[in-house]
Coordinates of C-alpha atoms and ligand atoms in Angstrom, one line a residue:
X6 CA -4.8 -17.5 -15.2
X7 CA -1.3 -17.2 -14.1
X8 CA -0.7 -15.8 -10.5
X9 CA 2.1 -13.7 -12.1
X10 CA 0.3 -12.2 -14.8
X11 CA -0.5 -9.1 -13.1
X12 CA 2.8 -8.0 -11.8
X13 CA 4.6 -5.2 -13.4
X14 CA 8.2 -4.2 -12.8
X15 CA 8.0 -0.7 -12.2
X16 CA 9.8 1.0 -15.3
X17 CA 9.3 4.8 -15.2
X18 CA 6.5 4.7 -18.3
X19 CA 5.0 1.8 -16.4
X20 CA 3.6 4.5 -13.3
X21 CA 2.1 6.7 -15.9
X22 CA 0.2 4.1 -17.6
X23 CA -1.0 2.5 -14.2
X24 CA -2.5 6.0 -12.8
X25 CA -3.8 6.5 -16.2
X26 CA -6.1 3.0 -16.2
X27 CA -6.6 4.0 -12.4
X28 CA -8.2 6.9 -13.6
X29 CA -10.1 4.8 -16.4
X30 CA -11.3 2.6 -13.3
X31 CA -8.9 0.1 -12.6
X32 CA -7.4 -1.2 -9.9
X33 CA -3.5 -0.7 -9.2
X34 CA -2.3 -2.6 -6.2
X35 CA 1.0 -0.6 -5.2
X36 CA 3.6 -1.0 -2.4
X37 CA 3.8 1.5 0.5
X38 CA 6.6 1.5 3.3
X39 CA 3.8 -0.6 5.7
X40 CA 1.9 -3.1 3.7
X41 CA 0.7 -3.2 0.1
X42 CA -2.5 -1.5 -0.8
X43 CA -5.2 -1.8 -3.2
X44 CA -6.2 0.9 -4.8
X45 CA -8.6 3.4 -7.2
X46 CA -9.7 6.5 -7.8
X47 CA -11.3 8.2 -4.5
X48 CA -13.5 10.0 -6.7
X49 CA -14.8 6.9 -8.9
X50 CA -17.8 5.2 -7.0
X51 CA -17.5 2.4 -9.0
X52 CA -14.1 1.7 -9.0
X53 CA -14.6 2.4 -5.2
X54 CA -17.1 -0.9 -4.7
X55 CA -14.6 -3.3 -6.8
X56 CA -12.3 -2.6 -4.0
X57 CA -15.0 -4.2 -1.3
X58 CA -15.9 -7.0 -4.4
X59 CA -12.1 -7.5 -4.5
X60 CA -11.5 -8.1 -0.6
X61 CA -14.8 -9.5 -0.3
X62 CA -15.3 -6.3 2.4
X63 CA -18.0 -5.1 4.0
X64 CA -19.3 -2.2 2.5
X65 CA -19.5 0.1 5.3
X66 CA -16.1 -0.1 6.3
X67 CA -14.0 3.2 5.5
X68 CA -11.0 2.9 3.4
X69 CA -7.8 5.4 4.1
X70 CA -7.3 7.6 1.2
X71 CA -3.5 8.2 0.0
X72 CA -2.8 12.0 -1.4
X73 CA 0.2 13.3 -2.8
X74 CA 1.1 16.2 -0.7
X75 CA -0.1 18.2 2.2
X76 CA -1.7 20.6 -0.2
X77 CA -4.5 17.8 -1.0
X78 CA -5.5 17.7 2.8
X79 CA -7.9 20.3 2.5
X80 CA -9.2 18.8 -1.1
X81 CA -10.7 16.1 1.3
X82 CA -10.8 17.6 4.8
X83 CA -12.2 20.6 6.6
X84 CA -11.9 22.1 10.0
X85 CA -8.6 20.6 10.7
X86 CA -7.6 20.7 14.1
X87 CA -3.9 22.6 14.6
X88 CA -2.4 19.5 16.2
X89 CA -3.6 17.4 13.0
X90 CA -1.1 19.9 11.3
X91 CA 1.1 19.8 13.7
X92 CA 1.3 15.3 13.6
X93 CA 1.0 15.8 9.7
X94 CA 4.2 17.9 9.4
X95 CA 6.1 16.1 11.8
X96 CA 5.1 13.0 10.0
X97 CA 4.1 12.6 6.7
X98 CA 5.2 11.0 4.3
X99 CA 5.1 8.1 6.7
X100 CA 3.0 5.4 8.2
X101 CA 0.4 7.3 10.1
X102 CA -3.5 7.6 9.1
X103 CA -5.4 11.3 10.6
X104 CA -8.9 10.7 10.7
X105 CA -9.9 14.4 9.8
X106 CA -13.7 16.0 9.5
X107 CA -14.6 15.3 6.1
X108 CA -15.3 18.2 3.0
X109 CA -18.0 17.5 0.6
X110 CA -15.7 15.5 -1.6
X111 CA -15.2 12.7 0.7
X112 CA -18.5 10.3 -0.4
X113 CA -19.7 8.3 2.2
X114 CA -18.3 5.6 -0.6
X115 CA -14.9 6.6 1.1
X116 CA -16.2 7.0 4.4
X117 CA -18.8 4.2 5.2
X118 CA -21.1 6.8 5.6
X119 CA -18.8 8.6 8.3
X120 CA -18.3 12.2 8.7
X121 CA -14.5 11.5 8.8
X122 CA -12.2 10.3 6.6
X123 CA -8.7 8.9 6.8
X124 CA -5.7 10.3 5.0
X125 CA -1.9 9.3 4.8
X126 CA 0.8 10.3 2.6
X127 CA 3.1 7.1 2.3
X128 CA 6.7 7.2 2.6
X129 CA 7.5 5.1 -0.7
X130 CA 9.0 6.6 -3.9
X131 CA 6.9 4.3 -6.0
X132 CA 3.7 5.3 -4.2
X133 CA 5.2 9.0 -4.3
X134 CA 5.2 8.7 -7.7
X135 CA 2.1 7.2 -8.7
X136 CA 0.3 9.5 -6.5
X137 CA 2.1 12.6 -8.4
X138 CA 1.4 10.8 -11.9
X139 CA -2.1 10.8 -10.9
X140 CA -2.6 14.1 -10.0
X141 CA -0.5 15.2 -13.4
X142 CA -4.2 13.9 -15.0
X143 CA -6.4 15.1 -12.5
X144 CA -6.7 12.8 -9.9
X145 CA -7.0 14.0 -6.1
X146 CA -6.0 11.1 -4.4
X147 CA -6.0 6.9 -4.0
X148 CA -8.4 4.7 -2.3
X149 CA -6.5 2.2 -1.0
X150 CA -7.4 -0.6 2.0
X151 CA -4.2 -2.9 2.4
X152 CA -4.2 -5.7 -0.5
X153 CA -5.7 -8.7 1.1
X154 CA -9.0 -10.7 1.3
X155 CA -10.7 -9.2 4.6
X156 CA -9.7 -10.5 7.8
X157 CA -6.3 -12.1 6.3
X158 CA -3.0 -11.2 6.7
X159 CA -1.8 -7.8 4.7
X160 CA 0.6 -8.0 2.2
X161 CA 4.2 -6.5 2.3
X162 CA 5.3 -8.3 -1.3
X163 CA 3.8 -8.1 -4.6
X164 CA 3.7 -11.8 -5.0
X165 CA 1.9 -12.2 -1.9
X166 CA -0.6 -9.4 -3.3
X167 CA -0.9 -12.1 -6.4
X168 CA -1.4 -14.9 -3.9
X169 CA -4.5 -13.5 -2.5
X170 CA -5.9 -11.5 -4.6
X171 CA -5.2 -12.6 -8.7
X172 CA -8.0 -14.9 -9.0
X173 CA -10.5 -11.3 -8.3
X174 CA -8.6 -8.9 -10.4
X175 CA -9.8 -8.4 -14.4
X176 CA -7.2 -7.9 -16.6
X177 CA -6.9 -4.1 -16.8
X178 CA -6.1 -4.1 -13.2
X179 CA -2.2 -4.2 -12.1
X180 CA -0.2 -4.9 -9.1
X181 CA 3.4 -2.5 -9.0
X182 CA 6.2 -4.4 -7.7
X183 CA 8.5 -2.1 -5.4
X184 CA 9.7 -4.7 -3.3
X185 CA 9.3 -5.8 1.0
X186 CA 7.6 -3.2 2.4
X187 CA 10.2 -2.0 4.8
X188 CA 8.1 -1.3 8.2
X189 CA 5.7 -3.8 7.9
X190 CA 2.9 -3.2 9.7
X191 CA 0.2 -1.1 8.9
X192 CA 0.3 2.6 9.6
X193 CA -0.6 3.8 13.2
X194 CA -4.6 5.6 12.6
X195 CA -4.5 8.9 14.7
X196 CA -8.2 10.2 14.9
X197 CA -7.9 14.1 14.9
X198 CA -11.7 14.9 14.3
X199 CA -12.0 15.5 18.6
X200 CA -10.8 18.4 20.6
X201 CA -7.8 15.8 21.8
X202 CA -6.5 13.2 19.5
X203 CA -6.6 9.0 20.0
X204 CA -4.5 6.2 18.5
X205 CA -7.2 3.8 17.1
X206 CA -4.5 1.7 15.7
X207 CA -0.7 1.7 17.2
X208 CA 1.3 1.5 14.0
X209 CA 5.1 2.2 13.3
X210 CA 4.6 6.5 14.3
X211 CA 4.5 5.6 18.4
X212 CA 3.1 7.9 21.1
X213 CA 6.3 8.1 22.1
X214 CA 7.8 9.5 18.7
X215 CA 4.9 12.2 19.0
X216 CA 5.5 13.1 21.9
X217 CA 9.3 13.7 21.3
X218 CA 8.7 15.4 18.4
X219 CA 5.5 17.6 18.8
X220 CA 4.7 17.6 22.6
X221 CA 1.1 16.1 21.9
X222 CA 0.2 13.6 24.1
X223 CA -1.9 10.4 22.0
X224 CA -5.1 9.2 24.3
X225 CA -5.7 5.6 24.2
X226 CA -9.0 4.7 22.5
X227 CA -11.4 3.9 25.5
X228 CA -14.0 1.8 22.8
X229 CA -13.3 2.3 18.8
X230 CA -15.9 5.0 18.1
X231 CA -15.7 5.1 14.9
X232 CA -15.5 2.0 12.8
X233 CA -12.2 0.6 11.7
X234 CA -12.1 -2.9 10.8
X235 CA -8.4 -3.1 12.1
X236 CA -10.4 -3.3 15.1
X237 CA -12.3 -5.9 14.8
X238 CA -10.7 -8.6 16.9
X239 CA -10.1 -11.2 14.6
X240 CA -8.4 -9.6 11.8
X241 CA -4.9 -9.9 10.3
X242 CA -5.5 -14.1 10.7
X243 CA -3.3 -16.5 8.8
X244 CA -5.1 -20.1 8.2
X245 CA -3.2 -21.7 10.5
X246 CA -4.0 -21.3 14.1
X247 CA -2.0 -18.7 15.8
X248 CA -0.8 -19.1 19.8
X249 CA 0.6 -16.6 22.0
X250 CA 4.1 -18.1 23.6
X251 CA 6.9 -20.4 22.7
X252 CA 6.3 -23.7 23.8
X253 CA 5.8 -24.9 20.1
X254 CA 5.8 -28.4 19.7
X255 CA 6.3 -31.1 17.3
X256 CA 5.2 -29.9 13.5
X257 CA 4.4 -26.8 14.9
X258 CA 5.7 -23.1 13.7
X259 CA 7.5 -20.7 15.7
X260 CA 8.4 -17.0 15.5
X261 CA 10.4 -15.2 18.8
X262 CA 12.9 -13.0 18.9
X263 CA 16.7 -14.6 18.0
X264 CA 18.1 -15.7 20.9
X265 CA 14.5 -18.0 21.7
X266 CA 15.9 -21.5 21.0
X267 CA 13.7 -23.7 18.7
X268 CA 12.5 -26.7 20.3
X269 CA 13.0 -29.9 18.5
X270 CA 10.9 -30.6 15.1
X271 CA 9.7 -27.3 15.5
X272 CA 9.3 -25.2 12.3
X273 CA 10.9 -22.0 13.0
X274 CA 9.6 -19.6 10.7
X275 CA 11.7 -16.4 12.1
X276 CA 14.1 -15.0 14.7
X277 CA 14.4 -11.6 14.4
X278 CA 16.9 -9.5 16.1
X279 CA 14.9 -6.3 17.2
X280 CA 11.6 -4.7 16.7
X281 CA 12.1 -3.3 13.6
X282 CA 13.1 -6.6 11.7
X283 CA 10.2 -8.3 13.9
X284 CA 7.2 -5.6 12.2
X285 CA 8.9 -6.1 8.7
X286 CA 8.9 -10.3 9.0
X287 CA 6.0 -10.8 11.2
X288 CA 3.6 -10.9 7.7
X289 CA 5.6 -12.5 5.7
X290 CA 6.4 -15.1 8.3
X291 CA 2.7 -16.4 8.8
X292 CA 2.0 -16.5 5.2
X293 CA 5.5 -18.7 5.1
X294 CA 3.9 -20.8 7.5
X295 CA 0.3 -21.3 6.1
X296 CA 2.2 -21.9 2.3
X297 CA 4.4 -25.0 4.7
X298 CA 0.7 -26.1 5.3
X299 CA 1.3 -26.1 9.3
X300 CA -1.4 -26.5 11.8
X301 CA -0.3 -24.7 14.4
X302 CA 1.6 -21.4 14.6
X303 CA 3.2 -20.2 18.1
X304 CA 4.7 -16.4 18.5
X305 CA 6.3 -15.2 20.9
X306 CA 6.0 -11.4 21.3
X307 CA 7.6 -8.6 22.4
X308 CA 7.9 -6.8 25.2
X309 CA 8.2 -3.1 25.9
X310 CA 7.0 0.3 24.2
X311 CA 7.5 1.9 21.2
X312 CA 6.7 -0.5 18.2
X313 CA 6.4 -3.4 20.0
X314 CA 3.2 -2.1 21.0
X315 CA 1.9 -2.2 17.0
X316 CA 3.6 -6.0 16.7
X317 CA 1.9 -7.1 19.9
X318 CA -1.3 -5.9 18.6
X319 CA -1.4 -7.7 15.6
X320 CA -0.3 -10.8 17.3
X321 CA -3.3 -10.3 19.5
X322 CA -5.7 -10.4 16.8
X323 CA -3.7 -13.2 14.7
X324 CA -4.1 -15.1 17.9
X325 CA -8.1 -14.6 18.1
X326 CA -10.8 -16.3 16.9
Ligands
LIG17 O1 -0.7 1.2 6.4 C1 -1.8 1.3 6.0 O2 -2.7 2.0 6.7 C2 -2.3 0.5 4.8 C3 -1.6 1.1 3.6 C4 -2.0 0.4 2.3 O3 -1.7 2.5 3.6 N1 -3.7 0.6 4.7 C5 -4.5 -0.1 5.5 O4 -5.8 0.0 5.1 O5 -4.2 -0.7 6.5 P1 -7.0 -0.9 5.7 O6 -8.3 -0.4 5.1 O7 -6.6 -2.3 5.6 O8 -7.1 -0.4 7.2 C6 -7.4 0.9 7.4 C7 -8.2 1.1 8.7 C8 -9.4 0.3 8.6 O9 -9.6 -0.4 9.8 C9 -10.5 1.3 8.4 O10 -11.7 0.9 8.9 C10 -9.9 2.5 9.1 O11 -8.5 2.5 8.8 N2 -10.4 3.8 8.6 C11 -10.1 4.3 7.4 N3 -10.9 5.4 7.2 C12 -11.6 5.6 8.3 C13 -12.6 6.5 8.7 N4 -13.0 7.4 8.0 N5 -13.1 6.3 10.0 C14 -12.8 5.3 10.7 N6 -11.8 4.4 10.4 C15 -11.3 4.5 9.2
LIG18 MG1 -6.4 -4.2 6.2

């Protein structure tokens, strides 16, 4: 079977026929504006579990569900705090998760048998679109846990979606080409479900952003309380072995800012020039340097608030094992 085979250009007919085999049960991996994600119908418990066969995911791990507007919140959510309102408007479409209290429509299939559940409206016109096309036949919103096999790195092309996922998918399942996912990391998870809210996962929306924009101050996360298997320490791993720093050497791989010279016979896989380029490379650039076949990968992070915060997070867990 041909890595390729399941990639479709996205041609405007090709949207409605992917949420209509969503709807039938397939899978349709599709590109947001942080990583790729794989995804089914919410409401379809089977189409649900091919997700965990597909990632080879524990099943008690929550997936975020993607809805088309802000009208679909309450579809899935109840007792929603006012500042959950408040982050939502300020923020969505974009890359931030709200962990809300859950309505009866959010199976413990969705939730791993949590009495929250994660929503996000992405900021992508292709995921836009397939969301509306799917709720033009009745669909209320996509299941969708970022397109990789668990604890590897998420995918921000559709090829690398083929890379680690084709040899799983059956042949009614698709994966929509839109493109590099233009933040690159995956979207900051807010839980909303306590009287004060918590960033479980820092992500591309910063504390700092909300607090510019709303005035609501983001708690760190004391312990996860809920589970979210972004926080499990080693997650987000490339093959190679990941260290923190740039003192590559020989045959190893390197990704630091530009301006970080490469030291001789050293692979450099990436030198971006701010934080913004360094989230949209940073996946893209491991996976470059596990296809090379290299041992050893060194990254330099870094430094400072804002999103470097996200990137220093996932180079953290890269790093562990
Ligand atoms: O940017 C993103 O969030 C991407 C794109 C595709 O939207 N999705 C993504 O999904 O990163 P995933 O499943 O790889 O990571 C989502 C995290 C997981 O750690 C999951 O456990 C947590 O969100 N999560 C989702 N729903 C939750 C819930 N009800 N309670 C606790 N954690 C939840
Ligand atoms: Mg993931």
């Amino acid at each position: 079977m041909s890595q390729g085979q399941f990639i479709s250009n996205c041609a405007a007919d090709t949207l409605s026929s992917a949420a209509e085999s969503m709807k039938n049960g397939a899978l349709v991996a599709f590109p947001t504006e942080t990583v790729y994600g794989l995804g089914a119908d919410a409401s379809n418990e089977k189409a649900v579990a091919r997700i965990y066969e597909v990632k080879g995911r524990p099943q008690d791990h929550p997936l975020i569900l993607h809805i088309a507007s802000m009208n679909d919140i309450t579809y899935w959510a109840e007792d929603i705090n006012d500042y959950a309102i408040a982050l939502a408007r300020a923020f969505w479409p974009g890359p931030m998760t709200l962990l809300l209290k859950r309505s009866d429509k959010a199976k413990d299939f969705i939730t791993g048998n949590q009495e929250i559940v994660g929503l996000r409206i992405p900021a992508h016109s292709l995921a836009l679109n397939l969301l509306a096309e799917f709720k033009k036949i009745g669909g209320n919103g996509i299941a969708a846990p970022s397109a990789n096999r668990y604890g590897a790195v998420s995918p921000t092309t559709a090829q690398a979606v083929s890379a680690e996922l084709a040899e799983y998918l059956q042949p009614e399942d698709q994966i929509l080409d839109g493109g590099s996912s233009l933040v690159g990391v995956e979207s900051t998870i807010i839980d909303c479900s306590k009287e004060n809210p918590s960033i479980l996962r820092p992500g591309a929306v910063t504390a700092e952003m909300v607090e510019q924009s709303t005035g609501i101050i983001l708690l760190e996360a004391q312990e996860p309380i809920v589970r979210a298997s972004g926080s499990n320490k080693q997650h987000y791993s490339p093959k190679a072995r990941v260290l923190i720093g740039k003192d590559a050497q020989l045959g190893d791989g390197l990704i630091a800012m530009d301006g970080v010279l490469t030291p001789d016979g050293v692979n450099r896989l990436a030198s971006p020039k701010n934080n913004e380029e360094y989230a949209r490379i940073l996946y893209s650039a491991l996976r470059q340097g596990d296809d090379a076949g290299l041992g050893r990968i060194y990254i330099d992070p870094p430094e400072g608030l804002g999103l470097a915060v996200a990137i220093r997070d996932r180079i953290t867990r890269a790093s562990s094992s």
